[in-house]
CSV table of C-alpha atoms and ligand atoms in Angstrom, one decimal:
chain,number,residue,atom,x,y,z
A,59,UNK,CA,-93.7,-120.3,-55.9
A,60,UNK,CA,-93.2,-116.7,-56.1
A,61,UNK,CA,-93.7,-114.1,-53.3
A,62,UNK,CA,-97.0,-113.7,-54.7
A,63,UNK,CA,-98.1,-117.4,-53.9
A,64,UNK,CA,-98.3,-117.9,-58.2
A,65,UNK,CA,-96.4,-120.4,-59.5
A,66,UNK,CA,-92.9,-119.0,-60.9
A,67,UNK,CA,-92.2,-118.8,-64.5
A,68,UNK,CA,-90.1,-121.8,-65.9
A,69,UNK,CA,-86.7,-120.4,-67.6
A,70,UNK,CA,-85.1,-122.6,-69.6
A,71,UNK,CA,-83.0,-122.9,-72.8
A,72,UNK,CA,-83.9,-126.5,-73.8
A,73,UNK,CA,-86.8,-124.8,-76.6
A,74,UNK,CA,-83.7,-123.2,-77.9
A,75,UNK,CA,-81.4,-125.8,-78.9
A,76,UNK,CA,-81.3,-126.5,-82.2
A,77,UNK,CA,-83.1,-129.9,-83.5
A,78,UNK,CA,-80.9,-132.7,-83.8
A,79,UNK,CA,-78.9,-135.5,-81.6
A,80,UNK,CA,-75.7,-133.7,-82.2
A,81,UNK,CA,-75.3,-130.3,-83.1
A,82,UNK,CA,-72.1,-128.9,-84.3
A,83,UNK,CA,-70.3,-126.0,-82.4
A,84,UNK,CA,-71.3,-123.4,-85.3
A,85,UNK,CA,-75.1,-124.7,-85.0
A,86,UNK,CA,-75.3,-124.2,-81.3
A,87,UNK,CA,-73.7,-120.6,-81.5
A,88,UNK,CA,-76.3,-119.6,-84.2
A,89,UNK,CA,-78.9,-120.8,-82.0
A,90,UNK,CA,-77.6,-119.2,-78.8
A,91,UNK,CA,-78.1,-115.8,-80.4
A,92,UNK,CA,-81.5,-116.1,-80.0
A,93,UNK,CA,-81.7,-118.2,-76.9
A,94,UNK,CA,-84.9,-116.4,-74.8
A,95,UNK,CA,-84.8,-118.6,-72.1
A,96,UNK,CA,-84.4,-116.3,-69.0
A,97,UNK,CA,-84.8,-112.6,-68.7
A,98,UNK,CA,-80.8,-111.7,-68.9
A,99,UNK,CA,-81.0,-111.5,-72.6
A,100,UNK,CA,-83.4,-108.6,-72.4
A,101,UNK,CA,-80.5,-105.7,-71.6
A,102,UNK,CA,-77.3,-107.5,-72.7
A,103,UNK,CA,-76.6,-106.6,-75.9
A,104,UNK,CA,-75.7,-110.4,-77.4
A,105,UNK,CA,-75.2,-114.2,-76.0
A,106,UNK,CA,-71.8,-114.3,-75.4
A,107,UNK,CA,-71.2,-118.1,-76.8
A,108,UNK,CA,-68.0,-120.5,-76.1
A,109,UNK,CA,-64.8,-120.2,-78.4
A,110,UNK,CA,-62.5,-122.8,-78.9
A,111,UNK,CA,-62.4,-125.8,-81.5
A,112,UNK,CA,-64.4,-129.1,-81.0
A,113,UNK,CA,-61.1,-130.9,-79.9
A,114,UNK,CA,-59.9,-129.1,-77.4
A,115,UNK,CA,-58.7,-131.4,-74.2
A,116,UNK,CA,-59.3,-128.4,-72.0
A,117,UNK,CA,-62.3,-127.0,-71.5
A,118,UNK,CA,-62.8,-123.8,-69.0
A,119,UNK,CA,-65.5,-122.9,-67.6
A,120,UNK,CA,-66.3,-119.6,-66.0
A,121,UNK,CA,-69.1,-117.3,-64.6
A,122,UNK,CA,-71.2,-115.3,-67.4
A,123,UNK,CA,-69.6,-112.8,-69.7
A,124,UNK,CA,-68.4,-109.2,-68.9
A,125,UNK,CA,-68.9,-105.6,-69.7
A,126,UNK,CA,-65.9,-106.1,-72.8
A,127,UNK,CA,-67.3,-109.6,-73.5
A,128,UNK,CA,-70.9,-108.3,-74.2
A,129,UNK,CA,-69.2,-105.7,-76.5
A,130,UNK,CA,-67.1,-108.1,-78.1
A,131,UNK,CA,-68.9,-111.0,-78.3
A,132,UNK,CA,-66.1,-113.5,-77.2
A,133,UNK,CA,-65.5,-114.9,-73.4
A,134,UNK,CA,-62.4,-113.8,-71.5
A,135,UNK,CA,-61.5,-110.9,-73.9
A,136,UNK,CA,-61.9,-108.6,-70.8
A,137,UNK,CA,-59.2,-107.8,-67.9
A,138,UNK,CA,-60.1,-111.3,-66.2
A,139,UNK,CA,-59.5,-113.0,-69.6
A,140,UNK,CA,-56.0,-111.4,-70.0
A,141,UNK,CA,-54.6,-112.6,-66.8
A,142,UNK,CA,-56.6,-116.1,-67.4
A,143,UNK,CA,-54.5,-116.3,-70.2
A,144,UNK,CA,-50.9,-115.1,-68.4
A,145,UNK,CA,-51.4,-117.6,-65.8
A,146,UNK,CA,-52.4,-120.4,-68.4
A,147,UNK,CA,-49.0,-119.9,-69.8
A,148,UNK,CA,-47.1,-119.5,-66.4
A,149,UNK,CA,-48.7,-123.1,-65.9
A,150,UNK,CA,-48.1,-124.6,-69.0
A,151,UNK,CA,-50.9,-124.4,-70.7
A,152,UNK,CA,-51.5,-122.2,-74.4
A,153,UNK,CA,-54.6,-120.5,-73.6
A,154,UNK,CA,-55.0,-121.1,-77.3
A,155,UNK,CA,-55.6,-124.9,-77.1
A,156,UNK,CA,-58.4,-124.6,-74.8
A,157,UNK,CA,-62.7,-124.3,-75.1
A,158,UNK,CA,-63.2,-121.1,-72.8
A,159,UNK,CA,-67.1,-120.3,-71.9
A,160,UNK,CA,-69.2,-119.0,-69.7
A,161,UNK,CA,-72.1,-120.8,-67.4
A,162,UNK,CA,-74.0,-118.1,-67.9
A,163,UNK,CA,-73.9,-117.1,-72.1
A,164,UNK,CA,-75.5,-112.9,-71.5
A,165,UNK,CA,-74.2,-110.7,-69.2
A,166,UNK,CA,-76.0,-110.0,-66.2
A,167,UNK,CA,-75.6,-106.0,-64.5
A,168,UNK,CA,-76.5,-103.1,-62.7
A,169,UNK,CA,-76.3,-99.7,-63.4
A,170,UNK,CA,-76.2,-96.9,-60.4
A,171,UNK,CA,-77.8,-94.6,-62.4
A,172,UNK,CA,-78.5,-94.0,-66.4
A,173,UNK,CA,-75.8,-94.0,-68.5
A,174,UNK,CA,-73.0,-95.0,-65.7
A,175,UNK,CA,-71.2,-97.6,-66.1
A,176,UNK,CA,-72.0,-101.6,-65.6
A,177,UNK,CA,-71.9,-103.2,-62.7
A,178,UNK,CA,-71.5,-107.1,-62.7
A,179,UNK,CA,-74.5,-108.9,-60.8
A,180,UNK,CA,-74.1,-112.4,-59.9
A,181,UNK,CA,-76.5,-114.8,-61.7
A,182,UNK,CA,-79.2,-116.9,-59.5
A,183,UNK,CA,-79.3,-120.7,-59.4
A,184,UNK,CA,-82.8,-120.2,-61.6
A,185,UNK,CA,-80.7,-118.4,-64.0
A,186,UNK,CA,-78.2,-120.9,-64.3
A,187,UNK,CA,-80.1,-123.8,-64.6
A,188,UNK,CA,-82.1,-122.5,-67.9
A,189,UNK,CA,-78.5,-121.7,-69.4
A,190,UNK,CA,-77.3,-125.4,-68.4
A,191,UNK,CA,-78.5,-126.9,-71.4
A,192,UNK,CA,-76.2,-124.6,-73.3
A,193,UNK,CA,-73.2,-126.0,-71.3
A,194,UNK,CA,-74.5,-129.8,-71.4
A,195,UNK,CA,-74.5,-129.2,-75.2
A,196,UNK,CA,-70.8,-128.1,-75.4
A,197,UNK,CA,-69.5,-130.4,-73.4
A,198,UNK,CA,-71.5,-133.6,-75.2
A,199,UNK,CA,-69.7,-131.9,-78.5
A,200,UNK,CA,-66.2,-130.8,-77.4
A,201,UNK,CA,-65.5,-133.9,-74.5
A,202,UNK,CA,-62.9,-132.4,-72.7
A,203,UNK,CA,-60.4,-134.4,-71.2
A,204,UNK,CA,-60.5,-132.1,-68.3
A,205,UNK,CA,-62.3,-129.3,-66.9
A,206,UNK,CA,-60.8,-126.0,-65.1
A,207,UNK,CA,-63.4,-124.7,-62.9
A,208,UNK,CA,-63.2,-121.1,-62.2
A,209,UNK,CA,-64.6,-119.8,-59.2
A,210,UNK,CA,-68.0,-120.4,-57.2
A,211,UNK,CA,-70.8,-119.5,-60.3
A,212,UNK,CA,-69.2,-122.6,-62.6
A,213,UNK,CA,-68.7,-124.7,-59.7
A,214,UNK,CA,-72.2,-124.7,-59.0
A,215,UNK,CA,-73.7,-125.3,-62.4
A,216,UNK,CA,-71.6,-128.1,-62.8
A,217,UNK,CA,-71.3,-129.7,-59.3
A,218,UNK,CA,-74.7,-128.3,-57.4
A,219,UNK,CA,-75.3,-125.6,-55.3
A,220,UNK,CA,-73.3,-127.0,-52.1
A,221,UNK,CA,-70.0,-126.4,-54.2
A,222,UNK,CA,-67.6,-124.4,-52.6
A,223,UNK,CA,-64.4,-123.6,-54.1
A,224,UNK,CA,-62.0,-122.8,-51.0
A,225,UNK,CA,-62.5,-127.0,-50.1
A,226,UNK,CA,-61.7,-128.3,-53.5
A,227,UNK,CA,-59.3,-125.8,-55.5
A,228,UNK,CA,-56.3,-127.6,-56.6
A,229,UNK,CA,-57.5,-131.0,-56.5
A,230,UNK,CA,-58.7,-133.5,-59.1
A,231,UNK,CA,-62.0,-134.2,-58.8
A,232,UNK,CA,-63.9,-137.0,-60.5
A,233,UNK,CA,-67.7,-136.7,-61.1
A,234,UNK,CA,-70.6,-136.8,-63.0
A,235,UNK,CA,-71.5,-133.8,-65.2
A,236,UNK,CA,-74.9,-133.7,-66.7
A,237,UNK,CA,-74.8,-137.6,-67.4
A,238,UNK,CA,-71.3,-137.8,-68.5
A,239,UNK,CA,-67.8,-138.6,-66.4
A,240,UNK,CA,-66.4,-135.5,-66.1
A,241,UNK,CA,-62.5,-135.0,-64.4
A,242,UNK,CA,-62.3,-131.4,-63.3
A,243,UNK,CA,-59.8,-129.1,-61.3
A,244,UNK,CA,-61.6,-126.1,-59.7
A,245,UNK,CA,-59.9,-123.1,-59.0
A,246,UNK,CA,-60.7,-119.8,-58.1
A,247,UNK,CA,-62.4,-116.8,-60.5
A,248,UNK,CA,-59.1,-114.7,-62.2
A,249,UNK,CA,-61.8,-111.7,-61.4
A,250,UNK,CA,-61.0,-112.5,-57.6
A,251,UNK,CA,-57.3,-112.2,-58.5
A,252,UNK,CA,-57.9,-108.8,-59.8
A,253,UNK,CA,-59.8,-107.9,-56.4
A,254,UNK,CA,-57.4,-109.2,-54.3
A,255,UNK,CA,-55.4,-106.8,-51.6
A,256,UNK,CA,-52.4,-109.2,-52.0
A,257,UNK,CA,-52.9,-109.8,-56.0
A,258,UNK,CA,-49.0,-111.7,-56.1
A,259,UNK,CA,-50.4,-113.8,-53.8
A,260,UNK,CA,-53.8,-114.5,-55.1
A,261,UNK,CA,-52.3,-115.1,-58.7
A,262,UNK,CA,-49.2,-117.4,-57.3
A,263,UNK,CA,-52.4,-119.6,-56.4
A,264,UNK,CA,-54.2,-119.3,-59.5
A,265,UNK,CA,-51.2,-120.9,-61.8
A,266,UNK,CA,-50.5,-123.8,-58.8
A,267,UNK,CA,-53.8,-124.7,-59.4
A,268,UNK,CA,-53.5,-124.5,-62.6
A,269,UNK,CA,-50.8,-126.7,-62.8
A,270,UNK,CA,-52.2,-129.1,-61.6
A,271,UNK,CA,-54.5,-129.2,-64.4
A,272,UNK,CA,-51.2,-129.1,-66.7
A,273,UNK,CA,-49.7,-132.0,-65.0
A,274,UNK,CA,-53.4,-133.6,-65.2
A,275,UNK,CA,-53.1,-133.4,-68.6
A,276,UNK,CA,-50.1,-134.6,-69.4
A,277,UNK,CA,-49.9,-137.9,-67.3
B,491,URA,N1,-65.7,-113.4,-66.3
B,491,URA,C1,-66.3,-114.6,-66.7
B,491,URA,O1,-66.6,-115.4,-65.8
B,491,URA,N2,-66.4,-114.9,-68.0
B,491,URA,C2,-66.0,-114.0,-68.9
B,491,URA,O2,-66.1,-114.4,-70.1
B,491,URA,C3,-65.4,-112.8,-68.5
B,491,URA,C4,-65.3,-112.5,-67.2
């Protein structure tokens, strides 16, 4: 119910999804662009879709795209994405091997006043359920052998709203992702790293968890 008493609207991407029992990559991208299913498509400029090839054993998953991701049209091209992909390689990992999205596929924002710049706004629960379909779809096509988790907004839209990521980070957890067995590491958001007063620190514990993924992988 909303504060009115009405009933609230229903967002959801399911009408969105192209026909079919399994869509290719390219045919869920080209549908994405056009995904209505929540108001957040309304000021971002595009749907910021996953990248990566169909075989990847990595898949990571993060918030919703940024300021530069909007632009660009890719995920992680922006500050976060860059020191993603240093601490991908400190652990081991090619940053190129791997399926990088977003929970969210537009960018969600404020601005402080016309014309300034954009301010990143968390997405709500309601928001990230109607993109979920998006994310069921990729992972039903790419089946990653594991699953980085980064930060609180993934965690929840793949393991429920009680996730938090300061009890799990670093460990391997084993669970069931919208219907499928799922193995996931969660770690924290390379955004937090960034905001971090002891940013040597914060990173030092971005790539151990990260390794652990790395070792995850290779045993
Ligand atoms: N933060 C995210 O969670 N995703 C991006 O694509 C960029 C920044």
């Amino acid at each position: 119910m909303s504060s009115t008493g009405a009933p609230e609207e229903a967002y959801t991407a399911t009408p969105f999804l192209p026909d079919g029992r399994a869509p290719s990559l390219p045919a869920l991208r080209r549908a994405a662009a056009h995904c209505r299913g929540c108001p957040l498509h309304r000021d971002a400029t595009r749907t910021v879709f996953g990248r990566g090839t169909p075989h990847s054993r990595l898949m990571l998953v993060g918030e919703q795209p940024g300021d530069q991701e909007d632009r660009q049209g890719e995920p992680f091209v922006g500050p976060a994405g860059k020191l993603l992909d240093r601490a991908l390689a400190d652990a081991g990992l090619d940053p190129a091997d791997a399926y990088v999205t977003n929970a969210v596929k537009h960018f969600k924002f404020t601005r402080a006043e016309p014309r300034k710049r954009r301010i990143h706004r968390a997405p709500t629960l309601r928001e990230m359920s109607a993109c979920a379909p998006w994310l069921a779809a990729e992972l039903a096509v790419v089946s990653p052998e594991l699953i980085v988790v980064l930060g609180a907004t993934a965690g929840k839209a793949l393991l429920g709203s009680s996730f938090r990521v300061g009890e799990v980070r670093g460990t391997v957890l084993e669970r069931e992702v919208h219907g499928r067995p799922e193995r996931l590491v969660p770690t924290v958001h390379p955004s937090s790293v960034l905001r971090s007063d002891d940013r040597a620190q914060a990173y030092q514990g971005l790539v151990a968890d990260l390794e652990v993924a790395a070792r995850t992988l290779s045993s």
